[in-house]
Every structure is written in C-alpha cells, then in structure tokens.
mmCIF file of C-alpha atoms in Angstrom:
data_model
loop_
_atom_site.group_PDB
_atom_site.id
_atom_site.type_symbol
_atom_site.label_atom_id
_atom_site.label_comp_id
_atom_site.label_asym_id
_atom_site.label_seq_id
_atom_site.Cartn_x
_atom_site.Cartn_y
_atom_site.Cartn_z
ATOM 1 C CA MET A 113 28.169 23.440 -7.632
ATOM 2 C CA SER A 114 28.855 23.342 -4.055
ATOM 3 C CA THR A 115 28.265 20.349 -1.858
ATOM 4 C CA SER A 116 25.918 21.978 0.443
ATOM 5 C CA TYR A 117 23.971 23.022 -2.563
ATOM 6 C CA ALA A 118 23.959 19.545 -4.242
ATOM 7 C CA VAL A 119 22.804 17.928 -0.811
ATOM 8 C CA ALA A 120 19.994 20.668 -0.630
ATOM 9 C CA SER A 121 18.829 20.054 -4.178
ATOM 10 C CA LYS A 122 18.828 16.271 -3.712
ATOM 11 C CA VAL A 123 16.793 16.660 -0.419
ATOM 12 C CA LYS A 124 14.529 18.828 -2.321
ATOM 13 C CA ASP A 125 13.963 16.315 -5.050
ATOM 14 C CA TYR A 126 13.276 13.377 -2.516
ATOM 15 C CA SER A 127 10.719 15.773 -0.916
ATOM 16 C CA GLN A 128 8.991 16.343 -4.145
ATOM 17 C CA LEU A 129 9.073 12.672 -5.205
ATOM 18 C CA MET A 130 7.524 11.750 -1.769
ATOM 19 C CA LYS A 131 5.103 14.540 -1.832
ATOM 20 C CA PHE A 132 5.806 15.436 1.721
ATOM 21 C CA ASN A 133 3.201 18.461 1.828
ATOM 22 C CA LEU A 134 0.270 16.103 0.816
ATOM 23 C CA THR A 135 1.606 13.348 3.072
ATOM 24 C CA PHE A 136 1.696 15.540 6.107
ATOM 25 C CA MET A 137 -2.015 15.864 5.926
ATOM 26 C CA VAL A 138 -2.465 12.205 5.267
ATOM 27 C CA VAL A 139 -0.549 11.159 8.436
ATOM 28 C CA PHE A 140 -2.263 13.690 10.488
ATOM 29 C CA SER A 141 -5.589 12.140 9.725
ATOM 30 C CA SER A 142 -3.872 8.701 10.909
ATOM 31 C CA VAL A 143 -2.529 10.440 14.400
ATOM 32 C CA VAL A 144 -6.316 11.761 14.892
ATOM 33 C CA ALA A 145 -7.827 8.277 14.669
ATOM 34 C CA TYR A 146 -4.897 6.856 16.854
ATOM 35 C CA LEU A 147 -5.734 9.437 19.514
ATOM 36 C CA LEU A 148 -9.450 8.995 19.428
ATOM 37 C CA VAL A 149 -9.134 5.306 20.474
ATOM 38 C CA PRO A 150 -10.802 5.340 23.868
ATOM 39 C CA GLU A 151 -7.869 3.603 25.747
ATOM 40 C CA VAL A 152 -5.055 5.735 24.110
ATOM 41 C CA GLU A 153 -3.621 8.573 25.985
ATOM 42 C CA PHE A 154 -1.226 11.191 24.295
ATOM 43 C CA ASN A 155 2.334 10.091 24.140
ATOM 44 C CA ILE A 156 4.692 12.466 22.139
ATOM 45 C CA ILE A 157 7.108 9.388 21.375
ATOM 46 C CA LYS A 158 4.152 7.253 19.858
ATOM 47 C CA VAL A 159 2.692 10.183 17.965
ATOM 48 C CA LEU A 160 6.190 10.836 16.404
ATOM 49 C CA LEU A 161 6.772 7.204 15.592
ATOM 50 C CA LEU A 162 3.305 7.130 13.984
ATOM 51 C CA PHE A 163 4.157 10.091 12.114
ATOM 52 C CA ALA A 164 7.466 8.760 11.066
ATOM 53 C CA GLY A 165 5.975 5.350 9.916
ATOM 54 C CA GLY A 166 3.046 7.257 8.061
ATOM 55 C CA LEU A 167 5.465 9.617 6.247
ATOM 56 C CA LEU A 168 7.582 6.713 5.008
ATOM 57 C CA VAL A 169 4.773 4.493 3.747
ATOM 58 C CA SER A 170 3.024 7.393 2.051
ATOM 59 C CA GLY A 171 5.944 8.650 0.583
ATOM 60 C CA SER A 172 6.938 5.181 -0.681
ATOM 61 C CA ALA A 173 3.487 5.022 -2.318
ATOM 62 C CA ASN A 174 3.809 8.529 -3.847
ATOM 63 C CA THR A 175 7.310 7.541 -5.260
ATOM 64 C CA ILE A 176 5.784 4.299 -6.823
ATOM 65 C CA ASN A 177 3.110 6.659 -8.320
ATOM 66 C CA GLN A 178 5.584 8.924 -9.827
ATOM 67 C CA ILE A 179 7.758 5.998 -11.242
ATOM 68 C CA TRP A 180 4.601 4.753 -12.985
ATOM 69 C CA GLU A 181 3.683 8.231 -14.409
ATOM 70 C CA LYS A 182 7.089 9.476 -15.389
ATOM 71 C CA GLU A 183 6.054 9.591 -19.088
ATOM 72 C CA THR A 184 2.579 11.140 -18.578
ATOM 73 C CA ASP A 185 4.060 13.573 -16.102
ATOM 74 C CA LYS A 186 6.238 15.084 -18.835
ATOM 75 C CA LEU A 187 2.785 16.079 -20.636
ATOM 76 C CA MET A 188 1.385 18.304 -17.882
ATOM 77 C CA ALA A 189 2.730 21.574 -17.042
ATOM 78 C CA ARG A 190 2.022 20.956 -13.267
ATOM 79 C CA THR A 191 4.026 17.827 -13.172
ATOM 80 C CA ALA A 192 6.745 18.327 -15.835
ATOM 81 C CA VAL A 193 9.141 19.972 -13.152
ATOM 82 C CA ARG A 194 9.102 16.527 -10.935
ATOM 83 C CA PRO A 195 12.426 14.949 -10.467
ATOM 84 C CA LEU A 196 11.860 11.945 -12.678
ATOM 85 C CA PRO A 197 10.349 13.630 -15.948
ATOM 86 C CA ALA A 198 12.662 16.439 -15.493
ATOM 87 C CA GLY A 199 15.724 14.048 -15.640
ATOM 88 C CA ARG A 200 17.080 15.002 -12.255
ATOM 89 C CA MET A 201 16.815 11.647 -10.909
ATOM 90 C CA THR A 202 17.187 8.178 -12.517
ATOM 91 C CA GLU A 203 14.350 5.550 -12.182
ATOM 92 C CA GLY A 204 16.603 3.155 -10.415
ATOM 93 C CA GLU A 205 17.375 5.726 -7.753
ATOM 94 C CA ALA A 206 13.530 6.315 -7.285
ATOM 95 C CA ILE A 207 12.762 2.483 -6.969
ATOM 96 C CA VAL A 208 15.437 2.087 -4.226
ATOM 97 C CA LEU A 209 14.125 5.048 -2.325
ATOM 98 C CA ALA A 210 10.489 3.486 -2.515
ATOM 99 C CA ILE A 211 11.626 0.161 -1.182
ATOM 100 C CA ILE A 212 13.666 1.562 1.642
ATOM 101 C CA THR A 213 10.915 4.038 2.694
ATOM 102 C CA GLY A 214 8.254 1.534 2.273
ATOM 103 C CA VAL A 215 10.037 -1.173 4.168
ATOM 104 C CA ALA A 216 11.156 1.207 7.049
ATOM 105 C CA GLY A 217 7.622 2.569 7.525
ATOM 106 C CA ILE A 218 6.101 -0.790 7.730
ATOM 107 C CA LEU A 219 8.729 -2.090 10.176
ATOM 108 C CA ILE A 220 8.137 1.118 12.324
ATOM 109 C CA MET A 221 4.365 0.469 12.513
ATOM 110 C CA GLY A 222 4.963 -3.302 13.349
ATOM 111 C CA TYR A 223 7.515 -2.914 15.985
ATOM 112 C CA SER A 224 6.250 0.513 17.488
ATOM 113 C CA PHE A 225 2.492 -0.295 17.433
ATOM 114 C CA ASN A 226 1.244 -3.775 16.149
ATOM 115 C CA TRP A 227 1.303 -5.854 12.870
ATOM 116 C CA LEU A 228 -2.378 -5.309 11.893
ATOM 117 C CA SER A 229 -1.402 -1.560 11.471
ATOM 118 C CA ALA A 230 1.765 -2.614 9.827
ATOM 119 C CA GLY A 231 -0.202 -4.841 7.365
ATOM 120 C CA LEU A 232 -2.974 -2.220 6.671
ATOM 121 C CA SER A 233 -0.030 0.063 5.841
ATOM 122 C CA LEU A 234 1.263 -2.332 3.323
ATOM 123 C CA LEU A 235 -2.087 -2.905 1.941
ATOM 124 C CA SER A 236 -2.671 0.792 1.446
ATOM 125 C CA LEU A 237 0.711 1.141 -0.419
ATOM 126 C CA VAL A 238 -0.191 -1.703 -2.727
ATOM 127 C CA LEU A 239 -3.577 -0.383 -3.498
ATOM 128 C CA TYR A 240 -2.326 3.174 -4.066
ATOM 129 C CA GLY A 241 0.853 2.420 -5.979
ATOM 130 C CA PHE A 242 -0.053 -0.713 -7.987
ATOM 131 C CA VAL A 243 -3.910 -0.781 -8.288
ATOM 132 C CA TYR A 244 -5.113 2.958 -8.317
ATOM 133 C CA THR A 245 -2.114 4.528 -10.100
ATOM 134 C CA PRO A 246 -2.258 2.240 -13.468
ATOM 135 C CA TRP A 247 -6.226 2.391 -13.039
ATOM 136 C CA LYS A 248 -6.365 6.079 -13.710
ATOM 137 C CA LYS A 249 -6.079 5.392 -17.387
ATOM 138 C CA TRP A 250 -8.663 2.914 -17.693
ATOM 139 C CA ASN A 251 -11.872 4.323 -16.371
ATOM 140 C CA SER A 252 -13.224 6.822 -13.796
ATOM 141 C CA LEU A 253 -13.764 3.751 -11.252
ATOM 142 C CA ALA A 254 -10.198 4.802 -10.284
ATOM 143 C CA VAL A 255 -11.395 7.429 -8.018
ATOM 144 C CA LEU A 256 -13.572 4.669 -6.116
ATOM 145 C CA VAL A 257 -10.237 2.632 -5.882
ATOM 146 C CA GLY A 258 -8.080 5.329 -4.942
ATOM 147 C CA ALA A 259 -10.623 6.533 -2.128
ATOM 148 C CA ILE A 260 -9.764 3.142 -0.276
ATOM 149 C CA PRO A 261 -5.976 3.726 0.260
ATOM 150 C CA GLY A 262 -7.087 7.541 0.540
ATOM 151 C CA ALA A 263 -9.213 6.869 3.770
ATOM 152 C CA MET A 264 -7.103 3.954 5.056
ATOM 153 C CA PRO A 265 -4.685 6.153 7.231
ATOM 154 C CA LEU A 266 -7.853 6.252 9.572
ATOM 155 C CA LEU A 267 -8.167 2.581 9.924
ATOM 156 C CA ILE A 268 -4.309 2.439 10.284
ATOM 157 C CA GLY A 269 -4.150 4.992 13.150
ATOM 158 C CA TRP A 270 -7.235 3.452 14.837
ATOM 159 C CA ALA A 271 -5.504 -0.184 14.480
ATOM 160 C CA ALA A 272 -2.226 1.202 15.936
ATOM 161 C CA GLY A 273 -4.113 2.129 19.046
ATOM 162 C CA ALA A 274 -6.762 -0.407 19.400
ATOM 163 C CA ASN A 275 -5.103 -3.537 17.647
ATOM 164 C CA THR A 276 -8.469 -4.158 16.293
ATOM 165 C CA LEU A 277 -10.845 -2.849 13.487
ATOM 166 C CA SER A 278 -13.841 -2.030 15.611
ATOM 167 C CA GLU A 279 -16.689 0.094 14.455
ATOM 168 C CA GLY A 280 -15.028 3.382 15.721
ATOM 169 C CA GLY A 281 -12.275 3.056 13.100
ATOM 170 C CA TRP A 282 -14.713 2.119 10.404
ATOM 171 C CA SER A 283 -16.797 5.326 11.176
ATOM 172 C CA LEU A 284 -13.659 7.736 10.885
ATOM 173 C CA PHE A 285 -12.773 5.799 7.780
ATOM 174 C CA ALA A 286 -16.311 6.289 6.139
ATOM 175 C CA ILE A 287 -16.113 9.884 6.575
ATOM 176 C CA GLN A 288 -12.549 10.400 4.712
ATOM 177 C CA PHE A 289 -13.866 7.768 2.035
ATOM 178 C CA LEU A 290 -16.847 9.815 1.299
ATOM 179 C CA TRP A 291 -14.741 13.120 1.408
ATOM 180 C CA GLN A 292 -12.495 11.845 -1.366
ATOM 181 C CA PHE A 293 -14.968 12.007 -3.887
ATOM 182 C CA PRO A 294 -16.061 15.621 -4.120
ATOM 183 C CA HIS A 295 -12.234 16.465 -3.148
ATOM 184 C CA PHE A 296 -10.897 14.700 -5.902
ATOM 185 C CA TRP A 297 -13.379 15.484 -8.615
ATOM 186 C CA ALA A 298 -12.852 19.140 -7.741
ATOM 187 C CA ILE A 299 -9.164 18.870 -8.610
ATOM 188 C CA ALA A 300 -9.797 16.781 -11.621
ATOM 189 C CA TRP A 301 -12.302 19.690 -12.810
ATOM 190 C CA ILE A 302 -9.489 22.306 -12.395
ATOM 191 C CA ALA A 303 -7.057 20.116 -13.943
ATOM 192 C CA HIS A 304 -9.136 18.631 -16.624
ATOM 193 C CA LYS A 305 -7.116 19.773 -19.563
ATOM 194 C CA ASP A 306 -3.892 18.433 -18.172
ATOM 195 C CA TYR A 307 -5.603 15.151 -17.096
ATOM 196 C CA ALA A 308 -7.062 14.675 -20.420
ATOM 197 C CA ARG A 309 -3.820 15.136 -22.282
ATOM 198 C CA ALA A 310 -2.027 12.732 -20.113
ATOM 199 C CA GLY A 311 -4.788 10.148 -20.705
ATOM 200 C CA PHE A 312 -6.238 10.073 -17.367
ATOM 201 C CA LYS A 313 -9.988 9.314 -16.764
ATOM 202 C CA LEU A 314 -11.065 10.620 -13.514
ATOM 203 C CA LEU A 315 -14.326 12.341 -13.960
ATOM 204 C CA PRO A 316 -17.605 10.301 -13.875
ATOM 205 C CA GLY A 317 -20.012 9.920 -16.689
ATOM 206 C CA ASN A 318 -18.418 10.968 -20.006
ATOM 207 C CA GLY A 319 -15.341 12.247 -18.179
ATOM 208 C CA GLU A 320 -16.336 15.808 -18.679
ATOM 209 C CA PRO A 321 -16.550 18.816 -16.119
ATOM 210 C CA ASN A 322 -20.267 19.124 -16.353
ATOM 211 C CA LYS A 323 -23.540 19.131 -14.362
ATOM 212 C CA PHE A 324 -23.526 15.319 -13.941
ATOM 213 C CA THR A 325 -20.029 15.639 -12.295
ATOM 214 C CA ALA A 326 -21.182 18.452 -10.069
ATOM 215 C CA LEU A 327 -24.336 16.433 -9.030
ATOM 216 C CA GLN A 328 -22.330 13.452 -8.073
ATOM 217 C CA ALA A 329 -20.040 15.822 -5.767
ATOM 218 C CA VAL A 330 -23.508 17.102 -4.285
ATOM 219 C CA LEU A 331 -24.508 13.454 -3.565
ATOM 220 C CA TYR A 332 -21.435 12.546 -1.674
ATOM 221 C CA THR A 333 -21.189 15.746 0.396
ATOM 222 C CA LEU A 334 -24.754 15.161 1.356
ATOM 223 C CA LEU A 335 -23.744 11.559 2.564
ATOM 224 C CA ILE A 336 -20.965 13.041 4.585
ATOM 225 C CA ILE A 337 -23.297 14.889 6.918
ATOM 226 C CA PRO A 338 -24.788 11.704 8.596
ATOM 227 C CA ALA A 339 -21.289 10.002 8.500
ATOM 228 C CA GLY A 340 -19.826 12.864 10.379
ATOM 229 C CA VAL A 341 -22.228 12.416 13.302
ATOM 230 C CA ALA A 342 -21.392 8.477 13.459
ATOM 231 C CA PRO A 343 -18.323 9.011 16.023
ATOM 232 C CA TYR A 344 -20.561 10.702 18.298
ATOM 233 C CA LEU A 345 -23.511 8.002 18.122
ATOM 234 C CA LEU A 346 -20.594 5.485 18.795
ATOM 235 C CA HIS A 347 -19.459 7.488 21.899
ATOM 236 C CA ILE A 348 -16.216 8.168 20.448
ATOM 237 C CA THR A 349 -16.488 11.948 20.489
ATOM 238 C CA GLY A 350 -18.850 14.335 22.150
ATOM 239 C CA ARG A 351 -21.896 16.385 21.071
ATOM 240 C CA ILE A 352 -20.021 19.373 20.134
ATOM 241 C CA SER A 353 -18.127 17.408 17.483
ATOM 242 C CA ALA A 354 -21.317 16.246 16.148
ATOM 243 C CA ILE A 355 -22.688 19.695 15.896
ATOM 244 C CA VAL A 356 -19.649 21.047 14.277
ATOM 245 C CA ALA A 357 -19.581 18.147 11.726
ATOM 246 C CA ILE A 358 -23.204 18.946 10.799
ATOM 247 C CA LEU A 359 -22.308 22.605 10.238
ATOM 248 C CA ALA A 360 -19.151 21.958 8.546
ATOM 249 C CA GLY A 361 -20.899 19.427 6.339
ATOM 250 C CA LEU A 362 -23.559 21.877 5.323
ATOM 251 C CA PHE A 363 -20.810 24.316 4.450
ATOM 252 C CA PHE A 364 -19.259 21.736 2.397
ATOM 253 C CA LEU A 365 -22.473 20.880 0.714
ATOM 254 C CA TYR A 366 -23.177 24.550 -0.060
ATOM 255 C CA ARG A 367 -19.976 24.718 -2.001
ATOM 256 C CA ALA A 368 -20.786 21.545 -3.972
ATOM 257 C CA ILE A 369 -24.254 22.845 -4.786
ATOM 258 C CA ASN A 370 -22.437 26.044 -5.860
ATOM 259 C CA LEU A 371 -20.424 24.098 -8.231
ATOM 260 C CA TYR A 372 -23.466 22.438 -9.715
ATOM 261 C CA ARG A 373 -25.174 25.902 -10.041
ATOM 262 C CA LYS A 374 -22.162 27.624 -11.867
ATOM 263 C CA SER A 375 -20.367 24.619 -13.234
ATOM 264 C CA ASP A 376 -16.914 26.459 -13.683
ATOM 265 C CA VAL A 377 -13.343 26.444 -12.644
ATOM 266 C CA PRO A 378 -13.665 29.101 -9.831
ATOM 267 C CA ALA A 379 -16.685 26.984 -8.182
ATOM 268 C CA ALA A 380 -14.529 23.904 -8.383
ATOM 269 C CA ARG A 381 -11.600 25.484 -6.673
ATOM 270 C CA LYS A 382 -13.795 26.938 -3.906
ATOM 271 C CA LEU A 383 -15.046 23.369 -3.476
ATOM 272 C CA MET A 384 -11.483 22.072 -3.328
ATOM 273 C CA PHE A 385 -10.468 24.554 -0.804
ATOM 274 C CA GLY A 386 -13.877 23.795 1.023
ATOM 275 C CA SER A 387 -12.927 20.128 1.375
ATOM 276 C CA TYR A 388 -9.695 20.899 3.181
ATOM 277 C CA ILE A 389 -11.590 23.297 5.551
ATOM 278 C CA TYR A 390 -14.085 20.766 6.296
ATOM 279 C CA LEU A 391 -11.664 17.826 6.980
ATOM 280 C CA THR A 392 -9.302 19.750 8.980
ATOM 281 C CA ILE A 393 -12.080 21.554 11.200
ATOM 282 C CA VAL A 394 -13.867 18.105 11.755
ATOM 283 C CA GLN A 395 -10.814 16.304 12.636
ATOM 284 C CA LEU A 396 -9.395 18.887 14.907
ATOM 285 C CA VAL A 397 -12.898 19.367 16.729
ATOM 286 C CA GLN A 398 -13.075 15.424 17.058
ATOM 287 C CA LEU A 399 -9.737 15.461 18.691
ATOM 288 C CA LEU A 400 -10.461 18.197 21.093
ATOM 289 C CA ASP A 401 -13.958 16.543 21.917
ATOM 290 C CA LYS A 402 -12.829 13.069 22.611
ATOM 291 C CA TYR A 403 -15.635 11.199 24.507
#
C-alpha cells in the first residue's frame, strides 16, 4: 500500500468518525445565528473560526458517540462499515482524536469569541456524547434529550456574537429544537429494523412506526409554524422571513400529515427530506432578511 493511499484512507476514516457531512449542516446553523446578532457584521475570518470551532466540537461529540456504540454499530448494515466496528481504527486512537478535537474546538471558541460560547460548546458535547448517546438504549425520551444539543449550535452562534443568551438566541434555538422531533422520528421510522436490532428505543409510544408516532410528528411541525415567526416579532429578521417561515412550515406540516395518512417508509423518507428543505430555506432567508 502506498503512503499516499494510506494517508487518504486514514483521512477518510477520521472524516467518517467525525461525521463531517452531518457536522457541516450543524455548524452552518451556528454561523447563521452568529450573523443574525444585530451588532454583528460579516467577517470572513470570524466565520471561518466559528466553522473550525464548531466542526471540531461536533466532530469530537460524534467520535464519542461512535466509541460508545462500537458494538451496536456492528449489528446495523448502515453503520457496520464505520472505522471502529470494521476494525480499521482502535478505540484508543478514537479517544485521543475525541480529546484533541474537543479541546481544540472549545479553545477556538473561547479565545476567538468568548467563554460563554465555549462553555455552551462544552455543555453540548457532554449532553450529546455522554447523556443522549447511552440514553438511546433506555427509552424514547432520548430524542427529547438529544434535541437539546441538536439545537444548541444556534445558542452557541448567538452567544459567540452577542456574549449573552438573550431572547433572540432562544427564539432561534426553539425552531431547531422543535424541528428535531419530526426530523429524527422520520429517520427512526426508516431505520426502525436496524435500530430495533441494535436495541435503540427512539420512537414514541410503544416504539413502533405507527399512527401515534406520525401524530406526534404532526403536532411538532404544527408548533414550528408560530416558532418560525418569533425572530420577526423580536425584530431580528424582516417580514419576508416570517412569510417564508409560515409557507415552509405549512409544507413541512403537509409532509407530516402525509406520513400520518400513509404510515409507510416512503412517506417517512419524504418527511425526512422535507425537514432538510425546511431548515435550509428558513435559515437562508433569515440571513438574507436580517432586520
């Protein structure tokens, strides 16, 4: 094996371990919240530092998640090819990576922005890596627990710009917090057999993909519609973003109602993709329509 191939293979394994594709979307949310702070103006250096800090902290949390789930990952077709269950990386190497990236990310946040955003980054890492991850095997409240670190990038970004946790940051946090439920239940519906095999309890009620689960998704997408208008009411964004948030929310709600009507995997998949469409459109328009 050539040296260049070995290096490329190792980089690919690190990328898989830190889930860079997923992490990019998470960090994008944080950057949006940072730029929505009224007194913050666009600065490419600050944005890149925020991206770097966020990628490292989120990557560390994802690495800790995979260390915890090394054995259960072997049981699922989707995750069996990951570096740890496949045996391409030792647990010790993964632990070292998690420590280095986590510490580096928190220090970047602290020194480049403020220690409030650094502290929130640490809290998010701990909640995801050490509370949500093991909770997944206990009961479906894990989704509620996981929704907190899942939405915290908005608070982190806001704190990085404002150095305080004001209502603007909480309004952005609320949207992504509510979004987590239909988004994650759609994924859990699609991957139900794999998750059940691994012992993960992620769907509400009796843990089955059924009408009750779909109804829960409908209720949360319904709540997202007024939540999407809150940044406008707080004078963070303009009227256009409020209109777009309502329209995107109705589209998201339609997808959830469709899951309730059909209760099948194709409808769950449409809801999952609908969740990505909703969040991307709403956040981009908020950024373009800053008050």
